[in-house]
Amino acid sequence: MGKNKNKRKAGISGLARFVLESFNTDNTAASSSIEPIQGSNSQSSAPPSAKKQKVDDGMSVPTLAEPTQDGGALSAPAVQASSSKIAAPRKAYNASGLVPHYENASQVPEHLQKYFSQRYRYFSLYSEPPGCLLDEEGWFSVTPERIANQIAERCRCDTILDGFCGVGGNAIAFAQTCNRVIALDISSTRLALARHNAEIYGVADRIEFVQADYLSFIENQVLQSNTRKIDVIFLSPPWGGPSYLDGPAQVQTPAEGEHPPYHLSSIQPIHGADLFKRSRVVTPNIAYFLPRNTVLSEIAELAGNEKVEVEEEWTGSKLKALTCYYGGLAEGQGHLF
Ligand code: MGP
């Protein structure tokens, strides 16, 4: 994977093209499964349209890309370049003592059972020795691997900032499409787990792991220093825990099978609209990973006069989440990149 291949091209290729094509031919079908826009900013936000991105529900081992560059590390030891295939984790990266690596359901606490049963969706190399590791938050918030790969394809660029990397699902995918990945997390444990998991995928050397608060990092390390040029920011913040689908207590019980609308005000650590606005000071190119029941008019309002592309992320017959592409990441807005 040479450097030039990671440069954004004007056209869309591969998996991303498939999405575009399916959108062009099946636009309404995709939109119909999420609520229509209501009261969106009349000024002009182009209405968001939901594209259905159905990823294969398989659990096969992905092909790993060749490593291309050395990543630095601000808060963890430096690494040697790894081999091109799955690399045995160096001892410095083996975080096995931090959290258990569950091997069978009998070891897993009741409240994590439904996530454990999806373990190979999250990490197809889950069982590759010494085994992928997830802490509690990682279990309920990691992006399934095939969705992460799809997002990474759309975010192909030179330098991407993953502001809330968690246990590394997205950062591992970005390391295969971007020249440089900066992966932040406020938790030193989760960062160690992310590095451990990235090592299993043979891409840890291409990710700069930084223990930091996202907002402080962009304020102090990006905006006040010209040394870090960020092309794309990926925002996958905490949604408020696994009960995000239930909505606030005062919300009326929705119709059977539906979930109450999710508002950006429930995003943590700050209102999701503020998080977005503060990120846009760094780059126009934002991919925002949001709950499937997020109110679409709120997603549209963030775009102002621009367009936003909303991609539904499906695994099999289940809608898992939405990825909202802003700035140059949205189709037809490559000039903003
Ligand atoms: P889910 O709906 O909580 O679980 O999360 P599940 O089991 O996939 O669906 P269910 O309908 O069977 O209950 C769906 C996906 O959303 C997860 O796989 C994560 O990728 C993502 N996700 C969930 N949470 C709670 C968060 C979160 O707090 N932050 C982020 N960034 N992603 C989350």
Tab-separated table of C-alpha atoms and ligand atoms in Angstrom:
chain	number	residue	atom	x	y	z
A	1	MET	CA	0.000	0.000	0.000
A	2	GLY	CA	2.071	2.887	-1.259
A	3	LYS	CA	1.590	6.422	-0.152
A	4	ASN	CA	-0.036	7.547	-3.352
A	5	LYS	CA	-2.698	4.917	-3.087
A	6	ASN	CA	-3.856	6.506	0.124
A	7	LYS	CA	-4.440	9.867	-1.479
A	8	ARG	CA	-8.085	10.649	-2.074
A	9	LYS	CA	-9.090	10.311	-5.643
A	10	ALA	CA	-11.793	12.306	-7.303
A	11	GLY	CA	-13.727	9.165	-8.125
A	12	ILE	CA	-15.088	6.568	-5.791
A	13	SER	CA	-13.936	3.048	-6.146
A	14	GLY	CA	-14.369	-0.424	-4.772
A	15	LEU	CA	-16.798	-0.899	-1.946
A	16	ALA	CA	-17.609	2.800	-1.825
A	17	ARG	CA	-18.708	2.703	-5.415
A	18	PHE	CA	-21.062	-0.127	-4.560
A	19	VAL	CA	-22.659	2.081	-1.965
A	20	LEU	CA	-23.037	4.888	-4.451
A	21	GLU	CA	-24.580	2.625	-7.003
A	22	SER	CA	-26.999	1.120	-4.581
A	23	PHE	CA	-27.930	4.609	-3.505
A	24	ASN	CA	-28.537	5.757	-7.037
A	25	THR	CA	-30.820	2.901	-7.766
A	26	ASP	CA	-32.458	2.337	-4.425
A	27	ASN	CA	-32.618	5.689	-2.763
A	28	THR	CA	-36.113	5.643	-1.389
A	29	ALA	CA	-35.932	2.109	-0.189
A	30	ALA	CA	-32.938	3.006	1.928
A	31	SER	CA	-34.534	6.142	3.278
A	32	SER	CA	-37.759	4.535	4.168
A	33	SER	CA	-36.395	2.518	7.009
A	34	ILE	CA	-35.451	5.539	9.070
A	35	GLU	CA	-37.623	8.395	10.083
A	36	PRO	CA	-38.165	11.213	7.587
A	37	ILE	CA	-36.616	14.596	8.140
A	38	GLN	CA	-38.781	16.945	10.106
A	39	GLY	CA	-38.148	20.588	10.723
A	40	SER	CA	-34.691	20.560	9.266
A	41	ASN	CA	-32.861	23.828	8.964
A	42	SER	CA	-34.818	25.595	6.319
A	43	GLN	CA	-31.815	27.618	5.370
A	44	SER	CA	-30.527	25.136	3.164
A	45	SER	CA	-29.075	22.068	4.599
A	46	ALA	CA	-29.433	19.676	1.807
A	47	PRO	CA	-31.727	17.021	3.215
A	48	PRO	CA	-29.750	14.049	4.366
A	49	SER	CA	-30.419	10.919	2.492
A	50	ALA	CA	-29.749	7.563	4.016
A	51	LYS	CA	-27.730	5.129	1.988
A	52	LYS	CA	-28.076	1.550	2.871
A	53	GLN	CA	-24.728	-0.111	3.374
A	54	LYS	CA	-25.326	-3.750	3.903
A	55	VAL	CA	-22.206	-5.527	4.911
A	56	ASP	CA	-21.790	-9.208	4.612
A	57	ASP	CA	-22.588	-10.914	7.844
A	58	GLY	CA	-19.734	-13.358	7.420
A	59	MET	CA	-16.960	-13.745	9.885
A	60	SER	CA	-14.058	-14.670	7.669
A	61	VAL	CA	-10.503	-13.534	8.248
A	62	PRO	CA	-9.828	-10.325	6.311
A	63	THR	CA	-6.901	-9.832	4.002
A	64	LEU	CA	-4.448	-7.583	5.703
A	65	ALA	CA	-2.874	-4.765	3.785
A	66	GLU	CA	0.874	-4.359	3.611
A	67	PRO	CA	2.258	-2.009	6.251
A	68	THR	CA	3.378	1.310	4.850
A	69	GLN	CA	4.768	3.497	7.532
A	70	ASP	CA	5.995	3.751	11.035
A	71	GLY	CA	3.676	5.313	13.549
A	72	GLY	CA	4.934	7.231	16.521
A	73	ALA	CA	3.594	7.014	20.030
A	74	LEU	CA	3.092	9.786	22.511
A	75	SER	CA	2.302	7.776	25.555
A	76	ALA	CA	3.479	4.297	24.864
A	77	PRO	CA	6.715	2.607	23.860
A	78	ALA	CA	7.846	2.778	20.260
A	79	VAL	CA	7.524	-0.242	18.011
A	80	GLN	CA	9.534	-1.870	15.299
A	81	ALA	CA	7.859	-2.251	11.938
A	82	SER	CA	5.820	-5.424	11.951
A	83	SER	CA	5.696	-8.077	9.303
A	84	SER	CA	3.094	-7.804	6.593
A	85	LYS	CA	0.902	-10.587	7.953
A	86	ILE	CA	-0.463	-11.206	11.396
A	87	ALA	CA	2.331	-10.454	13.792
A	88	ALA	CA	2.758	-12.084	17.165
A	89	PRO	CA	2.346	-9.282	19.690
A	90	ARG	CA	5.579	-8.018	21.185
A	91	LYS	CA	5.602	-8.358	24.909
A	92	ALA	CA	5.328	-4.598	25.373
A	93	TYR	CA	1.986	-4.667	23.613
A	94	ASN	CA	0.490	-7.694	25.154
A	95	ALA	CA	-2.256	-6.341	27.408
A	96	SER	CA	-3.577	-9.768	28.316
A	97	GLY	CA	-3.468	-9.074	32.051
A	98	LEU	CA	-5.747	-6.055	31.831
A	99	VAL	CA	-9.069	-7.685	31.021
A	100	PRO	CA	-10.120	-11.288	30.469
A	101	HIS	CA	-10.106	-12.800	27.021
A	102	TYR	CA	-13.302	-14.822	27.090
A	103	GLU	CA	-13.146	-18.087	25.235
A	104	ASN	CA	-16.566	-19.474	25.913
A	105	ALA	CA	-19.933	-18.147	26.995
A	106	SER	CA	-19.727	-19.701	30.455
A	107	GLN	CA	-16.959	-17.235	31.348
A	108	VAL	CA	-18.934	-14.172	30.269
A	109	PRO	CA	-21.075	-12.069	32.624
A	110	GLU	CA	-24.768	-12.163	31.781
A	111	HIS	CA	-24.980	-8.544	30.597
A	112	LEU	CA	-22.167	-9.079	28.073
A	113	GLN	CA	-23.486	-12.327	26.607
A	114	LYS	CA	-25.202	-10.747	23.601
A	115	TYR	CA	-22.009	-8.925	22.685
A	116	PHE	CA	-19.818	-11.993	23.174
A	117	SER	CA	-21.980	-13.908	20.728
A	118	GLN	CA	-21.040	-11.279	18.116
A	119	ARG	CA	-17.301	-11.386	18.898
A	120	TYR	CA	-16.188	-12.468	15.430
A	121	ARG	CA	-18.256	-9.683	13.914
A	122	TYR	CA	-16.341	-7.207	16.016
A	123	PHE	CA	-12.932	-8.769	15.435
A	124	SER	CA	-12.632	-11.561	12.910
A	125	LEU	CA	-9.252	-12.303	14.529
A	126	TYR	CA	-10.838	-12.415	17.988
A	127	SER	CA	-9.305	-15.808	18.762
A	128	GLU	CA	-5.934	-15.217	17.129
A	129	PRO	CA	-3.407	-15.723	19.982
A	130	PRO	CA	-3.158	-14.075	22.395
A	131	GLY	CA	-6.738	-13.055	21.581
A	132	CYS	CA	-8.419	-9.697	21.077
A	133	LEU	CA	-9.326	-7.866	24.248
A	134	LEU	CA	-12.327	-5.677	25.055
A	135	ASP	CA	-13.273	-3.973	28.264
A	136	GLU	CA	-16.910	-3.469	29.215
A	137	GLU	CA	-17.299	-0.277	27.193
A	138	GLY	CA	-15.454	-1.881	24.304
A	139	TRP	CA	-17.925	-4.761	24.195
A	140	PHE	CA	-20.915	-2.507	23.731
A	141	SER	CA	-19.380	0.182	21.564
A	142	VAL	CA	-16.808	-1.365	19.233
A	143	THR	CA	-17.669	-0.989	15.548
A	144	PRO	CA	-18.168	-4.348	13.803
A	145	GLU	CA	-15.155	-5.001	11.615
A	146	ARG	CA	-16.853	-4.998	8.251
A	147	ILE	CA	-18.582	-1.723	9.013
A	148	ALA	CA	-15.269	-0.291	10.207
A	149	ASN	CA	-13.676	-1.379	6.940
A	150	GLN	CA	-16.433	0.278	4.938
A	151	ILE	CA	-16.041	3.543	6.845
A	152	ALA	CA	-12.267	3.383	6.438
A	153	GLU	CA	-12.650	3.056	2.700
A	154	ARG	CA	-14.802	6.179	2.627
A	155	CYS	CA	-12.310	8.047	4.817
A	156	ARG	CA	-9.240	7.186	2.756
A	157	CYS	CA	-6.773	10.055	3.268
A	158	ASP	CA	-3.312	10.952	4.459
A	159	THR	CA	-3.918	11.638	8.176
A	160	ILE	CA	-7.026	10.673	10.102
A	161	LEU	CA	-7.803	11.422	13.730
A	162	ASP	CA	-9.934	8.833	15.529
A	163	GLY	CA	-11.064	10.928	18.474
A	164	PHE	CA	-12.556	8.138	20.613
A	165	CYS	CA	-10.731	5.006	19.544
A	166	GLY	CA	-11.957	2.695	22.289
A	167	VAL	CA	-10.530	-0.784	21.821
A	168	GLY	CA	-9.371	0.026	18.304
A	169	GLY	CA	-11.887	-1.451	15.855
A	170	ASN	CA	-11.946	1.618	13.635
A	171	ALA	CA	-8.288	2.558	14.063
A	172	ILE	CA	-7.267	-0.905	12.837
A	173	ALA	CA	-9.388	-0.382	9.718
A	174	PHE	CA	-8.071	3.148	9.133
A	175	ALA	CA	-4.510	1.823	9.332
A	176	GLN	CA	-5.295	-0.106	6.169
A	177	THR	CA	-6.545	2.869	4.135
A	178	CYS	CA	-4.801	5.944	5.548
A	179	ASN	CA	-1.128	6.815	5.721
A	180	ARG	CA	-1.299	7.990	9.285
A	181	VAL	CA	-3.755	7.243	12.071
A	182	ILE	CA	-3.867	9.153	15.325
A	183	ALA	CA	-5.974	7.208	17.791
A	184	LEU	CA	-7.035	8.940	20.985
A	185	ASP	CA	-8.703	7.672	24.059
A	186	ILE	CA	-8.979	9.128	27.501
A	187	SER	CA	-8.641	5.697	29.107
A	188	SER	CA	-5.138	4.269	29.356
A	189	THR	CA	-6.633	0.783	29.681
A	190	ARG	CA	-8.658	1.065	26.484
A	191	LEU	CA	-5.677	2.516	24.678
A	192	ALA	CA	-3.562	-0.453	25.755
A	193	LEU	CA	-6.303	-2.808	24.566
A	194	ALA	CA	-6.492	-0.962	21.239
A	195	ARG	CA	-2.748	-1.304	20.759
A	196	HIS	CA	-2.884	-4.975	21.724
A	197	ASN	CA	-5.668	-5.603	19.204
A	198	ALA	CA	-3.899	-3.599	16.501
A	199	GLU	CA	-0.827	-5.716	17.065
A	200	ILE	CA	-2.851	-8.868	16.411
A	201	TYR	CA	-3.868	-7.327	13.084
A	202	GLY	CA	-0.245	-6.400	12.347
A	203	VAL	CA	-0.986	-2.676	12.086
A	204	ALA	CA	0.032	-1.273	15.482
A	205	ASP	CA	3.105	0.327	13.984
A	206	ARG	CA	0.927	2.428	11.720
A	207	ILE	CA	-1.137	3.950	14.510
A	208	GLU	CA	-0.083	6.690	16.873
A	209	PHE	CA	-1.842	5.927	20.149
A	210	VAL	CA	-2.388	8.969	22.322
A	211	GLN	CA	-3.932	9.027	25.756
A	212	ALA	CA	-5.814	12.291	25.730
A	213	ASP	CA	-9.125	14.020	26.100
A	214	TYR	CA	-10.309	14.659	22.544
A	215	LEU	CA	-11.350	18.280	23.041
A	216	SER	CA	-8.108	19.207	24.812
A	217	PHE	CA	-6.119	17.423	22.138
A	218	ILE	CA	-7.617	19.317	19.229
A	219	GLU	CA	-7.356	22.569	21.154
A	220	ASN	CA	-3.769	22.182	22.333
A	221	GLN	CA	-2.102	19.710	19.999
A	222	VAL	CA	-3.791	20.505	16.717
A	223	LEU	CA	-5.132	24.072	16.624
A	224	GLN	CA	-2.282	25.658	18.554
A	225	SER	CA	0.434	23.840	16.675
A	226	ASN	CA	0.828	23.710	12.961
A	227	THR	CA	2.706	20.467	13.081
A	228	ARG	CA	-0.332	18.231	12.913
A	229	LYS	CA	-2.361	18.478	9.776
A	230	ILE	CA	-5.515	16.429	10.060
A	231	ASP	CA	-7.395	15.556	6.875
A	232	VAL	CA	-10.319	13.668	8.351
A	233	ILE	CA	-11.773	13.324	11.835
A	234	PHE	CA	-13.739	10.248	12.787
A	235	LEU	CA	-16.108	10.832	15.683
A	236	SER	CA	-17.457	7.788	17.462
A	237	PRO	CA	-18.134	9.174	20.920
A	238	PRO	CA	-19.998	7.558	23.812
A	239	TRP	CA	-23.733	7.571	23.134
A	240	GLY	CA	-24.701	7.299	26.769
A	241	GLY	CA	-24.231	3.601	27.418
A	242	PRO	CA	-25.987	0.491	26.130
A	243	SER	CA	-29.410	1.910	26.998
A	244	TYR	CA	-29.102	4.645	24.348
A	245	LEU	CA	-31.995	3.086	22.428
A	246	ASP	CA	-34.428	3.550	25.311
A	247	GLY	CA	-34.368	7.350	25.186
A	248	PRO	CA	-34.884	9.687	28.113
A	249	ALA	CA	-37.263	8.484	30.826
A	250	GLN	CA	-39.873	11.158	30.105
A	251	VAL	CA	-40.263	10.174	26.453
A	252	GLN	CA	-43.608	8.568	25.566
A	253	THR	CA	-43.482	4.855	24.927
A	254	PRO	CA	-42.995	4.476	21.154
A	255	ALA	CA	-44.888	2.061	18.949
A	256	GLU	CA	-43.888	-1.563	19.248
A	257	GLY	CA	-40.592	-2.317	17.533
A	258	GLU	CA	-39.611	1.345	17.382
A	259	HIS	CA	-37.160	3.251	19.495
A	260	PRO	CA	-37.631	6.780	20.760
A	261	PRO	CA	-35.650	9.362	18.796
A	262	TYR	CA	-32.049	9.868	19.827
A	263	HIS	CA	-30.957	13.471	20.224
A	264	LEU	CA	-27.440	14.768	19.781
A	265	SER	CA	-27.738	16.276	23.244
A	266	SER	CA	-27.246	12.752	24.636
A	267	ILE	CA	-23.758	12.429	23.159
A	268	GLN	CA	-20.904	12.521	25.628
A	269	PRO	CA	-18.731	14.240	26.786
A	270	ILE	CA	-20.535	17.320	25.390
A	271	HIS	CA	-23.600	17.971	23.248
A	272	GLY	CA	-23.064	16.202	19.938
A	273	ALA	CA	-23.645	19.409	17.951
A	274	ASP	CA	-20.925	21.199	19.905
A	275	LEU	CA	-18.602	18.264	19.472
A	276	PHE	CA	-19.143	18.496	15.737
A	277	LYS	CA	-18.684	22.280	15.568
A	278	ARG	CA	-15.452	22.140	17.499
A	279	SER	CA	-14.173	19.413	15.209
A	280	ARG	CA	-15.051	21.386	12.090
A	281	VAL	CA	-12.565	24.058	13.126
A	282	VAL	CA	-9.884	21.453	12.479
A	283	THR	CA	-11.212	20.008	9.219
A	284	PRO	CA	-14.436	20.096	7.195
A	285	ASN	CA	-14.144	16.362	6.639
A	286	ILE	CA	-15.952	14.601	9.433
A	287	ALA	CA	-17.343	11.085	9.621
A	288	TYR	CA	-19.778	10.962	12.535
A	289	PHE	CA	-20.851	7.538	13.813
A	290	LEU	CA	-24.250	7.869	15.415
A	291	PRO	CA	-27.120	5.776	16.763
A	292	ARG	CA	-29.562	4.391	14.219
A	293	ASN	CA	-32.403	6.324	15.861
A	294	THR	CA	-30.716	9.732	15.689
A	295	VAL	CA	-33.089	12.524	14.617
A	296	LEU	CA	-32.210	13.214	10.985
A	297	SER	CA	-33.034	16.909	11.123
A	298	GLU	CA	-30.339	17.325	13.767
A	299	ILE	CA	-27.853	15.550	11.510
A	300	ALA	CA	-28.849	17.852	8.628
A	301	GLU	CA	-28.553	21.025	10.663
A	302	LEU	CA	-24.908	20.332	11.324
A	303	ALA	CA	-24.188	20.574	7.610
A	304	GLY	CA	-25.409	24.173	7.263
A	305	ASN	CA	-25.310	25.005	3.557
A	306	GLU	CA	-23.517	21.846	2.626
A	307	LYS	CA	-24.718	18.344	1.998
A	308	VAL	CA	-24.393	15.479	4.402
A	309	GLU	CA	-24.461	11.869	3.366
A	310	VAL	CA	-26.024	9.448	5.814
A	311	GLU	CA	-25.083	5.825	5.437
A	312	GLU	CA	-27.046	3.122	7.176
A	313	GLU	CA	-24.759	0.455	8.522
A	314	TRP	CA	-26.364	-2.972	8.379
A	315	THR	CA	-25.056	-6.353	9.353
A	316	GLY	CA	-27.292	-8.983	7.867
A	317	SER	CA	-30.854	-7.873	8.534
A	318	LYS	CA	-29.971	-5.574	11.437
A	319	LEU	CA	-29.442	-1.854	11.204
A	320	LYS	CA	-26.598	-1.135	13.603
A	321	ALA	CA	-25.796	2.552	13.252
A	322	LEU	CA	-25.524	5.553	10.942
A	323	THR	CA	-22.340	7.053	9.586
A	324	CYS	CA	-22.771	10.682	8.552
A	325	TYR	CA	-20.229	12.048	6.094
A	326	TYR	CA	-19.631	15.787	6.040
A	327	GLY	CA	-17.439	18.137	4.010
A	328	GLY	CA	-15.346	16.508	1.319
A	329	LEU	CA	-16.412	13.041	2.457
A	330	ALA	CA	-19.934	13.575	1.142
A	331	GLU	CA	-20.602	12.604	-2.436
A	332	GLY	CA	-20.306	15.603	-4.769
A	333	GLN	CA	-18.341	17.691	-2.280
A	334	GLY	CA	-14.835	16.443	-3.055
A	335	HIS	CA	-13.775	20.054	-3.683
A	336	LEU	CA	-14.193	20.734	0.047
A	337	PHE	CA	-11.604	18.150	0.911
B	1	MGP	P1	-26.398	-1.981	20.172
B	1	MGP	O1	-27.658	-1.603	19.510
B	1	MGP	O2	-26.206	-1.514	21.572
B	1	MGP	O3	-26.156	-3.528	20.244
B	1	MGP	O4	-25.187	-1.395	19.328
B	1	MGP	P2	-26.470	-4.728	19.242
B	1	MGP	O5	-26.390	-5.962	20.042
B	1	MGP	O6	-25.542	-4.674	18.113
B	1	MGP	O7	-27.916	-4.474	18.730
B	1	MGP	P3	-29.259	-5.054	19.308
B	1	MGP	O8	-30.307	-4.402	18.472
B	1	MGP	O9	-29.213	-6.519	19.157
B	1	MGP	O10	-29.360	-4.636	20.740
B	1	MGP	C1	-25.086	-1.460	17.928
B	1	MGP	C2	-23.742	-0.929	17.518
B	1	MGP	O11	-23.702	0.451	17.856
B	1	MGP	C3	-22.570	-1.535	18.257
B	1	MGP	O12	-22.065	-2.690	17.634
B	1	MGP	C4	-21.554	-0.423	18.217
B	1	MGP	O13	-20.869	-0.445	17.002
B	1	MGP	C5	-22.411	0.814	18.247
B	1	MGP	N1	-22.473	1.427	19.578
B	1	MGP	C6	-23.269	1.071	20.599
B	1	MGP	N2	-23.067	1.910	21.645
B	1	MGP	C7	-23.765	1.850	22.918
B	1	MGP	C8	-22.148	2.844	21.268
B	1	MGP	C9	-21.571	3.981	21.904
B	1	MGP	O14	-21.827	4.340	23.047
B	1	MGP	N3	-20.686	4.685	21.162
B	1	MGP	C10	-20.357	4.324	19.886
B	1	MGP	N4	-19.477	5.081	19.229
B	1	MGP	N5	-20.877	3.252	19.272
B	1	MGP	C11	-21.778	2.515	19.959
